[in-house]
């Protein structure tokens, strides 16, 4: 019997071997899809940059083979190339020592300089200036640099502070630090007038924080007690051009570490009299903002964020007495969202503050009496959320802003734009298309350029009169004819109810280009559930990061291998109500999974081709953490995952992001979300990918998960990218190795396919 079966088994193995190169070829075709499609759109423009005088603006748009920059007059009509791209490419090639394609210049944006005879752009780590009359490019030497701070809260004392003398308003005196003390002397290094006497290395006056009052009578400065200088040490195993490994160190404060303690101090310039400001109103600061004097010089103000992110205040201090009072405050029951704190001192006089707050459950604008800290009146209200605040006009007492959820029945993540008066009257909607809008206003607020789109509607770029919204000119109309002819189909927008059966959850569905409704397809979720934003694309442009969680192209590449790929914004992400967002507070292990699972099940109930019994998941950074947690906490639903550069244990990650969402001090909520603590719960198939030189998330976080999985006897795949940074493996790059490995992993784990040997002589090469 065994002898009879042997020829049949051999024949089957030969058939399988013959099929394997086909799978490899399919994977390579998916990898190559981005390059084939990326240059097929026309006239899709980015939001513009205005000149400082408001006379012209410029933007980048897609053209045959790449991009072009366009320069336009403020009233339209006069459109022309922003510069000679061919000449500029030659000049950049000379500077960089390698060819530069004029249709693919190595920058996305630029500023005109020297009366428009030159441009300045950021190219990788360099600021580059290029003259235009005769194209010559040079690197702009960096000016004085502030002392680095680890995630903004611990100064790197290995680096000297920027201690250049700060001139008084009348330019007769200057202030600086000498031997950790504050010194005032005659300008130009002249005779010393006075110096403080109590500074030391452990309690010093920071020269970078010196602030002169407008009348020159007072100085404000922060006195600093240094925090804990935690260093993360990484081994560079494969330094380019060298044989032996190297070590690098990074100042990297983590949750619970002591941060720099800053205390504002006032000095009378005439005699050096010092006034310490009592910290009664700002105890236990996580961060204090720059010291800002009111225009009349009678008080100085700063913003205070309490450790644990539970309170944000604007504190005003009397220049003569040092007495402090709360000019505005936000005191939620859960957290203040640091990225969305907004306060505008009307007229710079400390009398009124325009404040953004979620105190009623939605982010809205308020006018606050800065003398008492009490709200004078609401400016906006309703079950919708204020997003961007573009301008506050103190003279006209008017505000321009964007909002989501204002239009009933419209996707609440679409941004529409408005203006409103300080008293809440004359709320005027400026944009109307059923799409998401990005506006850029001229400096005098008389014109704006509107770039609007949806995932199924390419960008339209229009110039408008800001007074009445009148259309002046349609500047560009995105054309995707060739992209569509090549097989592109927009992702499907799908909405289903979340965990409570009431809340609408929004997402996208990407199917294979050869989708057959009679077949059954495994599902793969592209996850990024960080509470700091929402992530499902709303605008059209589909090209971007492969596993970054925010672009359609990578989802299409994966879908073409025989999957339905989805992306969802579950409860706990931003840009909806405060209650929607609060679910993430001290609850990062949730990641909106109850909503995501309900959404995918609803999709499968509607579409029999969607197989909700074979579900995979992938993501990077916070999305990597969510990917692992899907397999740990929801193994009955998620069967396979690829986790890139995950912050798997929040105690190991950077201080700012993690204390924002899990609070301070470090408590049980950190353990509840930890992939290290819960590694023994792993079911399903897991692949971990990490860059050896990740400076965003300590790469030891991945290795500690690997160790815990080994200790628990679990099997998994681990891919370490030598020299790789935080995004290693998450973009196609010149050698899309991790991309290839991810595709192979999902084919094996969810479809029973895969490439047996990537090293065979017929395997595709990048």
XYZ file of C-alpha atoms in Angstrom:
766
model
C 0.000 0.000 0.000
C 2.792 2.392 0.926
C 4.582 1.635 -2.341
C 1.371 2.254 -4.275
C 0.829 5.608 -2.583
C 4.391 6.822 -3.081
C 4.055 7.787 -6.777
C 0.768 9.594 -6.059
C 2.294 11.515 -3.151
C 5.292 12.407 -5.285
C 2.991 13.662 -8.017
C 1.059 15.794 -5.530
C 4.254 17.283 -4.107
C 5.432 18.109 -7.635
C 2.143 19.850 -8.357
C 2.443 21.824 -5.119
C 6.020 22.769 -5.941
C 4.920 23.934 -9.344
C 2.229 26.122 -7.768
C 4.529 27.716 -5.192
C 6.293 30.095 -7.603
C 2.829 31.228 -8.679
C 2.037 32.318 -5.118
C 5.369 34.129 -4.943
C 4.612 35.840 -8.236
C 1.193 36.937 -6.923
C 2.826 38.420 -3.839
C 5.383 40.271 -5.940
C 2.619 41.580 -8.213
C 0.811 42.972 -5.172
C 4.002 44.618 -3.939
C 4.537 46.195 -7.371
C 0.976 47.520 -7.601
C 1.757 50.772 -5.794
C 4.440 51.804 -8.247
C 2.207 50.907 -11.209
C -0.740 52.931 -9.921
C 0.753 55.824 -8.013
C 1.423 58.011 -11.053
C -1.887 57.505 -12.867
C -3.877 60.377 -11.313
C -3.981 63.923 -12.658
C -4.606 67.296 -11.013
C -5.034 66.035 -7.456
C -3.729 68.935 -5.383
C -2.540 69.407 -1.823
C -3.803 72.290 0.351
C -1.789 75.406 -0.573
C 0.687 77.634 1.230
C 0.046 81.394 1.092
C 2.742 84.030 0.838
C 3.046 86.189 3.951
C 1.682 89.219 2.076
C -1.327 87.239 0.826
C -0.788 88.175 -2.802
C -0.174 84.634 -4.083
C -0.300 80.996 -3.009
C 1.166 77.745 -4.297
C 0.458 74.015 -4.117
C 1.561 70.651 -5.486
C -0.538 68.550 -7.855
C -0.237 65.233 -9.684
C 0.766 65.309 -13.351
C 1.987 62.783 -15.922
C 4.829 60.889 -14.267
C 4.822 62.662 -10.922
C 4.123 66.079 -9.429
C 4.270 69.750 -10.357
C 4.145 72.878 -8.207
C 1.697 75.609 -9.233
C 1.737 79.295 -8.252
C -1.526 81.296 -8.296
C -2.559 84.923 -7.747
C -4.884 85.647 -4.812
C -7.797 86.403 -7.158
C -7.113 83.469 -9.480
C -6.628 83.662 -13.215
C -2.840 83.941 -13.106
C -1.601 80.329 -12.763
C 1.968 79.403 -13.607
C 4.711 76.957 -12.627
C 6.079 77.810 -9.194
C 9.645 77.493 -10.527
C 11.702 75.848 -13.270
C 11.555 72.252 -12.012
C 14.161 70.990 -14.491
C 16.734 73.600 -13.443
C 15.938 73.032 -9.783
C 16.353 69.260 -10.151
C 19.811 69.799 -11.691
C 20.824 72.059 -8.814
C 19.574 69.580 -6.222
C 21.394 66.743 -7.994
C 24.625 68.736 -7.762
C 24.054 69.344 -4.057
C 23.061 65.776 -3.184
C 25.414 63.917 -5.521
C 22.688 61.796 -7.104
C 20.093 62.232 -9.865
C 16.870 64.090 -9.068
C 13.758 63.679 -11.219
C 12.113 67.091 -11.861
C 8.710 65.389 -11.628
C 9.554 63.807 -8.280
C 11.414 66.474 -6.359
C 12.422 65.327 -2.856
C 10.062 67.679 -0.978
C 6.304 68.083 -0.638
C 6.157 71.774 0.275
C 8.330 74.891 0.261
C 8.404 78.577 1.170
C 9.418 81.423 -1.099
C 12.269 83.597 0.203
C 14.085 86.807 -0.711
C 11.189 88.414 -2.551
C 10.439 85.167 -4.389
C 13.933 84.864 -5.873
C 14.570 81.679 -3.874
C 12.754 78.830 -2.180
C 13.466 77.008 1.087
C 12.419 73.392 1.633
C 13.044 70.602 4.100
C 14.806 67.663 2.444
C 15.327 64.763 4.818
C 17.324 66.224 7.745
C 18.445 69.391 5.952
C 16.898 72.784 5.381
C 17.818 73.600 1.763
C 17.764 76.992 0.012
C 17.667 77.170 -3.792
C 17.975 80.369 -5.805
C 15.630 80.544 -8.791
C 17.111 83.052 -11.254
C 20.188 80.879 -11.560
C 19.379 77.621 -9.808
C 21.897 76.905 -7.062
C 21.049 74.928 -3.921
C 22.814 75.068 -0.566
C 22.156 73.634 2.873
C 21.017 76.302 5.321
C 23.267 76.146 8.418
C 21.178 75.523 11.521
C 20.849 78.443 13.906
C 20.993 78.192 17.684
C 19.188 75.054 18.760
C 17.319 74.654 22.027
C 18.509 71.993 24.414
C 16.735 68.710 23.570
C 14.093 67.403 25.963
C 13.043 63.791 26.250
C 9.423 63.847 25.024
C 9.285 67.484 26.128
C 9.559 66.876 29.884
C 13.183 66.047 30.812
C 16.046 68.244 29.614
C 19.066 66.502 28.131
C 21.734 68.001 30.375
C 24.467 66.447 28.242
C 23.728 69.214 25.724
C 24.396 72.871 26.630
C 21.408 75.195 26.693
C 21.042 77.909 24.080
C 22.420 80.656 26.307
C 22.674 83.533 23.851
C 21.921 86.851 25.589
C 18.251 87.872 25.470
C 17.952 91.608 24.781
C 15.618 93.911 26.687
C 12.883 95.671 24.672
C 14.959 98.893 24.529
C 18.099 96.866 23.664
C 20.166 98.425 26.466
C 20.339 95.327 28.668
C 20.653 91.605 28.154
C 19.894 88.572 30.268
C 21.560 85.161 30.291
C 22.652 82.420 32.678
C 26.087 82.199 34.294
C 26.922 79.334 36.652
C 23.231 78.364 36.802
C 22.219 81.878 37.888
C 20.336 84.607 36.044
C 22.501 87.587 35.097
C 21.457 91.002 33.784
C 24.185 93.159 32.247
C 24.660 95.962 29.745
C 24.002 94.884 26.160
C 26.932 93.520 24.194
C 28.566 91.834 27.173
C 28.898 95.042 29.200
C 28.910 95.755 32.912
C 26.955 93.382 35.094
C 23.925 94.988 36.766
C 23.006 92.092 39.056
C 22.823 88.307 39.271
C 20.836 85.825 41.300
C 22.752 83.939 43.952
C 20.795 80.762 44.606
C 21.110 78.786 41.357
C 22.843 75.420 41.287
C 23.228 72.415 38.984
C 20.323 70.762 40.754
C 18.139 73.888 40.829
C 19.057 76.186 37.949
C 17.644 79.128 36.029
C 16.997 78.046 32.450
C 18.172 80.740 30.012
C 15.945 79.336 27.259
C 12.875 80.393 29.267
C 13.864 84.030 29.913
C 11.022 86.416 29.040
C 11.286 90.236 29.244
C 8.154 92.219 30.022
C 7.175 94.583 27.171
C 8.062 97.621 29.308
C 11.421 96.133 30.290
C 10.693 96.460 34.005
C 10.475 92.763 34.811
C 11.917 89.415 33.839
C 10.225 86.045 34.110
C 12.148 82.783 34.002
C 11.696 79.154 34.970
C 13.827 77.690 37.699
C 14.325 73.969 37.093
C 14.931 70.919 39.230
C 15.974 68.217 36.752
C 13.949 65.050 36.384
C 15.204 61.511 35.963
C 17.425 61.154 32.863
C 16.434 57.616 31.828
C 18.559 56.378 28.955
C 17.580 53.668 26.486
C 20.642 51.934 25.068
C 20.440 50.167 21.715
C 22.972 47.991 19.920
C 23.586 48.908 16.288
C 24.393 45.382 15.173
C 25.131 46.207 11.538
C 26.496 49.767 11.213
C 26.821 50.589 7.500
C 30.389 50.326 6.253
C 31.684 48.939 9.549
C 32.345 45.525 11.004
C 31.944 45.962 14.742
C 28.622 46.811 16.435
C 28.089 50.157 18.121
C 26.002 51.493 20.995
C 23.617 54.444 20.913
C 21.890 56.133 23.842
C 18.623 58.039 23.839
C 17.080 60.146 26.602
C 13.749 58.361 26.950
C 11.505 59.135 29.941
C 8.913 56.442 30.626
C 5.649 56.449 32.574
C 6.150 57.193 36.252
C 9.593 58.782 35.812
C 10.308 62.078 37.556
C 9.943 64.992 35.097
C 11.670 68.369 35.245
C 10.035 70.563 37.873
C 9.684 74.119 36.574
C 8.777 77.012 38.838
C 8.171 80.531 37.512
C 10.228 83.279 39.128
C 9.903 87.058 38.606
C 12.697 89.610 38.875
C 12.533 93.406 39.045
C 15.068 94.545 36.472
C 16.031 97.717 38.365
C 17.411 95.978 41.461
C 17.161 92.229 40.908
C 14.442 91.763 43.515
C 13.186 88.183 43.216
C 9.575 87.054 43.608
C 8.848 83.330 43.763
C 5.408 82.378 42.515
C 3.557 80.049 44.885
C 2.542 76.827 43.147
C -0.762 76.466 44.994
C -2.739 76.743 41.749
C -0.423 74.551 39.690
C 0.825 71.716 41.922
C 2.453 68.625 40.470
C 2.910 69.927 36.911
C 3.530 67.568 34.036
C 4.225 70.513 31.766
C 4.274 74.310 31.930
C 4.154 76.282 28.701
C 6.304 79.200 27.593
C 6.043 82.284 29.799
C 4.049 84.915 27.884
C 3.729 88.542 28.969
C 0.510 90.459 28.507
C 0.865 93.428 26.188
C 0.669 95.960 29.026
C 3.431 94.250 31.022
C 1.275 94.023 34.121
C 1.094 90.227 34.179
C 2.674 87.128 32.730
C 0.823 83.914 31.901
C 1.541 80.262 31.273
C -0.434 77.067 30.684
C -0.365 74.305 33.268
C -1.068 70.615 32.641
C -1.349 68.520 35.778
C 0.519 65.219 35.996
C -1.951 62.548 35.023
C -3.642 64.817 32.435
C -6.641 65.476 34.660
C -6.554 69.282 34.621
C -5.456 72.091 32.318
C -5.272 75.723 33.391
C -4.062 79.085 32.191
C -2.356 80.820 35.114
C -1.839 84.598 35.198
C 0.727 86.157 37.559
C 0.818 89.795 38.686
C 4.193 91.300 37.762
C 4.524 93.388 40.933
C 3.296 91.008 43.608
C 3.711 87.551 42.102
C 0.109 86.744 43.023
C -1.338 84.100 40.713
C -4.902 83.392 39.661
C -6.640 80.925 37.329
C -7.529 82.731 34.099
C -9.151 79.646 32.513
C -9.502 76.029 33.517
C -10.629 72.662 32.198
C -11.417 70.032 34.841
C -12.880 66.864 33.283
C -13.749 63.764 35.255
C -11.415 61.688 33.068
C -8.690 63.345 31.002
C -7.764 66.536 29.198
C -6.786 65.747 25.606
C -3.464 67.548 25.403
C -3.333 67.666 21.600
C -6.611 69.597 21.506
C -5.998 72.136 24.266
C -6.710 75.588 22.871
C -6.701 78.973 24.523
C -6.441 82.375 22.853
C -5.785 85.544 24.883
C -8.021 88.137 23.225
C -5.974 91.221 22.413
C -3.055 89.907 24.452
C -4.367 91.803 27.493
C -5.440 88.992 29.788
C -9.061 90.088 29.968
C -10.794 87.431 27.876
C -9.789 83.996 26.633
C -11.349 82.009 23.793
C -11.177 78.459 25.076
C -11.954 75.064 23.546
C -13.423 72.593 26.015
C -15.418 69.353 26.126
C -17.139 70.358 29.365
C -20.620 69.679 27.960
C -19.663 66.396 26.264
C -18.632 67.861 22.902
C -15.642 69.995 21.968
C -16.910 73.576 21.708
C -15.737 77.161 21.986
C -16.275 79.370 25.037
C -15.503 82.971 25.928
C -13.931 83.093 29.393
C -13.530 86.080 31.724
C -9.777 85.860 32.347
C -10.021 87.932 35.529
C -12.232 85.340 37.226
C -11.735 82.200 35.140
C -15.512 81.950 34.696
C -17.239 81.297 31.374
C -18.874 84.494 30.099
C -20.759 82.800 27.287
C -20.831 79.816 24.990
C -19.770 80.521 21.430
C -20.743 77.204 19.814
C -23.047 74.416 20.968
C -24.728 71.267 19.723
C -24.139 67.537 19.284
C -21.141 68.084 17.037
C -17.463 68.734 17.610
C -15.155 71.649 16.804
C -12.026 70.376 15.018
C -9.488 72.912 13.627
C -9.427 76.527 14.802
C -7.924 78.412 11.882
C -8.064 82.014 13.113
C -9.334 84.165 15.968
C -9.785 87.791 14.894
C -9.687 89.974 18.004
C -10.705 93.172 16.230
C -13.725 91.724 14.445
C -14.377 89.325 17.362
C -14.810 86.458 14.973
C -13.524 82.865 14.703
C -12.986 80.552 11.710
C -13.048 76.824 12.441
C -13.900 73.367 11.125
C -16.346 70.933 12.701
C -17.507 67.348 12.347
C -20.980 65.957 12.789
C -22.754 69.272 12.177
C -24.714 68.072 9.133
C -27.408 65.487 10.029
C -26.942 62.206 8.190
C -23.434 63.053 6.973
C -20.344 61.107 7.979
C -19.445 62.825 11.287
C -15.732 62.637 10.485
C -16.093 64.873 7.428
C -14.842 68.370 8.174
C -17.063 71.309 7.239
C -15.912 74.892 7.838
C -17.580 77.831 9.584
C -17.150 81.282 10.997
C -18.875 82.638 14.080
C -18.818 85.786 16.186
C -17.617 85.810 19.793
C -21.190 86.161 21.007
C -22.195 82.951 19.199
C -24.182 84.808 16.551
C -23.816 84.720 12.770
C -22.684 81.116 12.584
C -21.990 80.807 8.852
C -21.234 77.579 7.031
C -18.537 78.097 4.409
C -18.380 74.627 2.820
C -21.283 72.556 1.535
C -20.186 69.589 -0.583
C -20.855 66.188 0.992
C -17.136 65.514 1.488
C -14.328 66.334 3.876
C -12.794 69.776 3.400
C -9.356 71.270 4.065
C -9.265 75.086 3.912
C -6.291 77.427 3.764
C -7.057 81.093 4.384
C -5.132 84.085 3.074
C -3.360 86.076 5.809
C -6.013 88.832 5.668
C -8.840 86.231 5.728
C -10.390 87.594 2.531
C -9.756 84.447 0.440
C -9.555 80.728 1.056
C -8.667 77.675 -0.977
C -10.879 74.641 -0.386
C -9.588 71.147 -1.195
C -12.400 68.639 -0.743
C -12.829 64.946 -1.506
C -14.131 61.579 -0.329
C -12.618 58.129 -0.654
C -14.770 57.750 -3.788
C -14.416 61.347 -5.025
C -11.016 62.735 -6.101
C -9.892 66.094 -4.828
C -11.456 69.304 -6.137
C -9.511 72.508 -5.465
C -11.398 75.817 -5.408
C -10.611 79.460 -4.665
C -13.337 81.307 -2.734
C -14.149 84.779 -1.467
C -14.125 84.421 2.337
C -16.697 87.174 2.887
C -19.613 85.331 1.311
C -18.167 81.973 0.200
C -18.505 82.927 -3.470
C -16.583 80.633 -5.829
C -13.897 82.617 -7.632
C -12.291 79.810 -9.616
C -12.061 76.030 -9.759
C -8.315 75.586 -9.734
C -8.024 71.811 -10.153
C -10.361 68.892 -10.708
C -8.833 65.544 -9.856
C -8.897 63.053 -12.725
C -8.648 59.312 -11.979
C -9.662 58.044 -15.431
C -6.419 56.178 -15.999
C -6.333 54.866 -12.439
C -9.845 53.486 -12.830
C -8.950 51.981 -16.205
C -6.045 50.208 -14.499
C -8.476 48.495 -12.139
C -8.762 50.818 -9.151
C -12.096 50.765 -7.375
C -12.766 53.038 -4.398
C -13.177 51.293 -1.063
C -16.723 50.737 0.123
C -17.893 52.924 2.990
C -19.763 50.773 5.490
C -21.546 51.725 8.725
C -22.827 49.372 11.428
C -23.909 49.665 15.039
C -21.343 49.331 17.802
C -21.358 47.429 21.082
C -24.323 49.357 22.478
C -26.555 48.690 19.476
C -27.031 52.439 18.959
C -23.724 54.128 18.086
C -22.782 54.251 14.404
C -19.327 52.831 13.701
C -17.693 53.841 10.413
C -15.222 51.906 8.317
C -13.967 50.953 4.869
C -14.022 47.692 2.920
C -11.449 46.851 0.228
C -12.069 43.777 -1.926
C -9.840 41.934 -4.413
C -9.967 43.359 -7.893
C -11.114 39.926 -9.109
C -13.709 39.658 -6.339
C -16.207 36.850 -6.953
C -19.360 37.139 -4.817
C -19.832 33.378 -5.097
C -16.572 32.712 -3.215
C -15.716 33.057 0.490
C -12.907 35.402 1.526
C -11.047 35.639 4.831
C -11.144 39.082 6.485
C -8.072 41.072 7.564
C -8.427 44.192 9.692
C -5.912 47.010 9.310
C -5.975 48.408 12.861
C -4.849 51.609 14.457
C -6.874 52.309 17.570
C -4.759 55.005 19.236
C -7.088 57.348 21.161
C -5.221 60.393 19.830
C -7.171 60.572 16.543
C -9.503 58.792 14.151
C -7.851 56.836 11.362
C -10.226 55.566 8.691
C -9.443 57.634 5.560
C -12.044 60.227 4.597
C -10.221 62.007 1.766
C -9.483 60.401 -1.605
C -5.696 60.134 -1.995
C -5.142 56.363 -1.576
C -1.344 56.137 -1.620
C 0.690 56.097 1.565
C 2.110 53.914 4.317
C 1.711 50.179 3.829
C 0.813 49.163 7.381
C 0.521 52.609 8.881
C -3.197 52.218 9.305
C -4.298 55.245 7.330
C -4.082 54.591 3.569
C -6.056 52.520 1.097
C -3.279 51.386 -1.238
C -1.680 48.913 1.176
C -5.113 47.425 1.856
C -5.677 46.902 -1.872
C -2.298 45.212 -2.266
C -3.215 42.735 0.453
C -6.809 42.276 -0.733
C -5.639 41.241 -4.192
C -4.142 38.091 -2.659
C -7.640 36.879 -1.836
C -8.811 38.778 1.234
C -11.441 41.316 2.213
C -9.464 44.019 4.043
C -11.213 46.456 6.376
C -10.409 49.470 8.521
C -12.650 50.673 11.353
C -12.813 53.511 13.885
C -14.169 51.884 17.027
C -15.325 53.580 20.207
C -12.404 55.070 22.115
C -10.886 56.966 19.188
C -11.119 60.743 18.824
C -13.220 63.272 16.872
C -16.619 62.242 18.169
C -18.208 62.993 21.556
C -16.380 63.044 24.880
C -18.274 59.918 25.968
C -17.198 58.122 22.774
C -13.573 59.047 23.511
C -13.642 58.353 27.260
C -13.989 54.608 26.721
C -10.236 54.502 26.022
C -9.323 56.160 29.344
C -7.269 53.716 31.455
C -8.634 51.036 29.130
C -6.197 50.608 26.239
C -6.762 46.858 26.151
C -10.267 47.617 24.849
C -9.084 49.063 21.484
C -12.719 49.270 20.409
C -12.783 45.508 19.806
C -16.444 45.008 20.780
C -17.377 47.553 18.090
C -14.952 46.152 15.516
C -16.194 42.610 15.969
C -19.839 43.730 15.746
C -19.009 45.731 12.594
C -17.294 42.800 10.848
C -20.121 40.453 11.794
C -22.634 42.949 10.370
C -20.623 43.101 7.143
C -20.577 39.292 6.940
C -24.321 39.119 7.586
C -24.913 41.445 4.644
C -22.322 39.894 2.307
C -22.026 36.062 2.250
C -18.622 36.351 0.559
C -17.171 37.745 3.794
C -15.992 34.858 5.974
C -16.045 36.046 9.590
C -14.716 32.678 10.791
C -11.272 33.471 9.304
C -10.245 36.915 10.543
C -6.712 38.313 10.678
C -5.395 41.659 11.877
C -2.291 43.810 11.417
C -1.025 47.169 12.631
C 1.996 49.137 13.772
C 3.000 50.978 16.950
C -0.221 51.356 18.982
C -1.767 49.268 16.192
C 0.855 46.620 16.907
C -0.215 46.544 20.540
C -3.856 46.232 19.475
C -2.949 43.423 17.072
C -1.376 41.356 19.845
C -4.243 42.142 22.203
C -6.724 40.921 19.602
C -5.106 37.484 19.779
C -4.794 37.604 23.571
C -8.245 38.887 24.509
C -10.425 37.912 21.511
C -8.950 34.635 20.206
C -12.406 33.305 19.423
C -12.660 35.921 16.656
C -9.136 36.924 15.530
C -7.069 33.974 14.278
C -3.812 35.533 13.022
C -1.974 38.832 13.426
C 1.126 40.734 12.303
C 2.265 43.288 14.887
C 4.808 45.937 13.922
C 6.833 47.911 16.505
C 4.174 47.547 19.164
C 4.155 49.359 22.488
C 3.169 46.013 23.993
C 3.686 47.053 27.609
C 2.863 50.695 28.233
C 5.330 50.882 31.127
C 8.089 50.415 28.543
C 6.910 53.111 26.153
C 7.350 56.884 26.048
C 5.996 58.924 28.962
C 3.758 61.388 27.145
C 1.482 59.130 25.075
C 1.029 56.558 27.808
C 0.397 58.852 30.763
C -2.070 60.714 28.532
C -4.250 57.610 28.156
C -3.453 55.546 31.249
C -2.819 58.342 33.714
C -0.369 58.741 36.589
C 0.811 57.106 38.755
C 1.383 53.783 37.014
C -1.402 51.468 38.174
C -3.330 48.322 37.317
C -4.561 49.761 34.008
C -0.999 49.483 32.649
C -0.936 45.784 33.552
C -4.400 45.165 32.132
C -3.235 46.267 28.659
C 0.174 44.569 28.790
C 0.994 41.943 26.192
C 3.862 40.800 28.410
C 1.645 40.178 31.423
C -0.966 38.352 29.336
C 1.347 36.583 26.857
C 0.284 33.168 28.119
C -3.226 33.763 26.729
C -2.008 33.757 23.118
C -4.022 31.699 20.689
C -3.830 31.759 16.931
C -0.825 32.690 14.829
C 1.397 35.712 15.528
C 4.195 37.462 13.688
C 6.189 40.221 15.446
C 8.231 42.751 13.446
C 10.538 45.318 15.059
C 13.218 47.750 13.925
C 16.444 47.326 15.858
C 16.905 51.121 16.155
C 13.321 52.135 16.933
C 13.587 55.540 18.645
C 9.818 55.924 19.078
C 8.921 52.717 20.920
C 11.713 51.048 22.879
C 12.452 47.903 20.811
C 12.966 46.018 24.063
C 9.171 46.114 24.328
C 8.956 43.598 21.469
C 11.763 41.459 22.853
C 10.094 41.304 26.270
C 6.904 40.044 24.629
C 8.974 37.454 22.766
C 10.565 36.375 26.039
C 7.188 36.084 27.771
C 5.795 34.045 24.872
C 8.783 31.695 25.015
C 8.403 31.315 28.766
C 4.740 30.446 28.181
C 5.666 27.853 25.552
C 3.954 29.728 22.717
C 5.038 29.578 19.070
C 5.315 32.723 16.964
C 7.374 34.373 14.228
C 9.834 37.166 15.025
C 11.436 39.425 12.412
C 14.054 41.964 13.549
C 15.090 44.559 10.947
C 18.787 45.474 11.479
C 19.260 49.266 11.641
C 15.479 49.623 11.255
C 13.627 52.571 12.773
C 10.035 52.760 14.020
C 8.553 52.403 10.541
C 10.809 49.515 9.562
C 8.852 46.970 7.569
C 5.748 49.162 7.439
C 6.509 50.702 4.041
C 7.436 49.049 0.807
C 10.846 50.729 0.732
C 13.609 49.755 -1.661
C 13.471 46.127 -0.413
C 9.917 45.311 0.798
C 11.046 42.326 2.837
C 8.597 42.550 5.759
C 5.783 43.259 3.334
C 6.560 40.012 1.510
C 6.740 38.131 4.793
C 3.416 39.542 5.985
C 1.626 38.547 2.788
C 3.079 35.050 2.977
C 2.075 34.813 6.660
C -1.570 35.648 6.004
C -1.782 33.360 2.981
C -0.528 30.493 5.122
C -2.556 31.197 8.246
C -5.899 32.222 6.719
C -5.961 30.579 3.279
C -3.729 27.543 3.727
C -1.469 28.768 0.954
C 1.981 30.348 1.041
C 5.448 30.080 -0.389
C 7.392 27.047 0.853
C 10.811 28.397 -0.095
C 11.508 32.048 -0.873
C 15.131 31.159 -1.561
C 14.541 28.980 -4.607
C 16.084 29.879 -7.959
C 12.722 30.916 -9.426
C 11.592 33.107 -6.538
C 10.840 36.715 -7.583
C 13.464 39.309 -6.744
C 12.722 42.935 -5.749
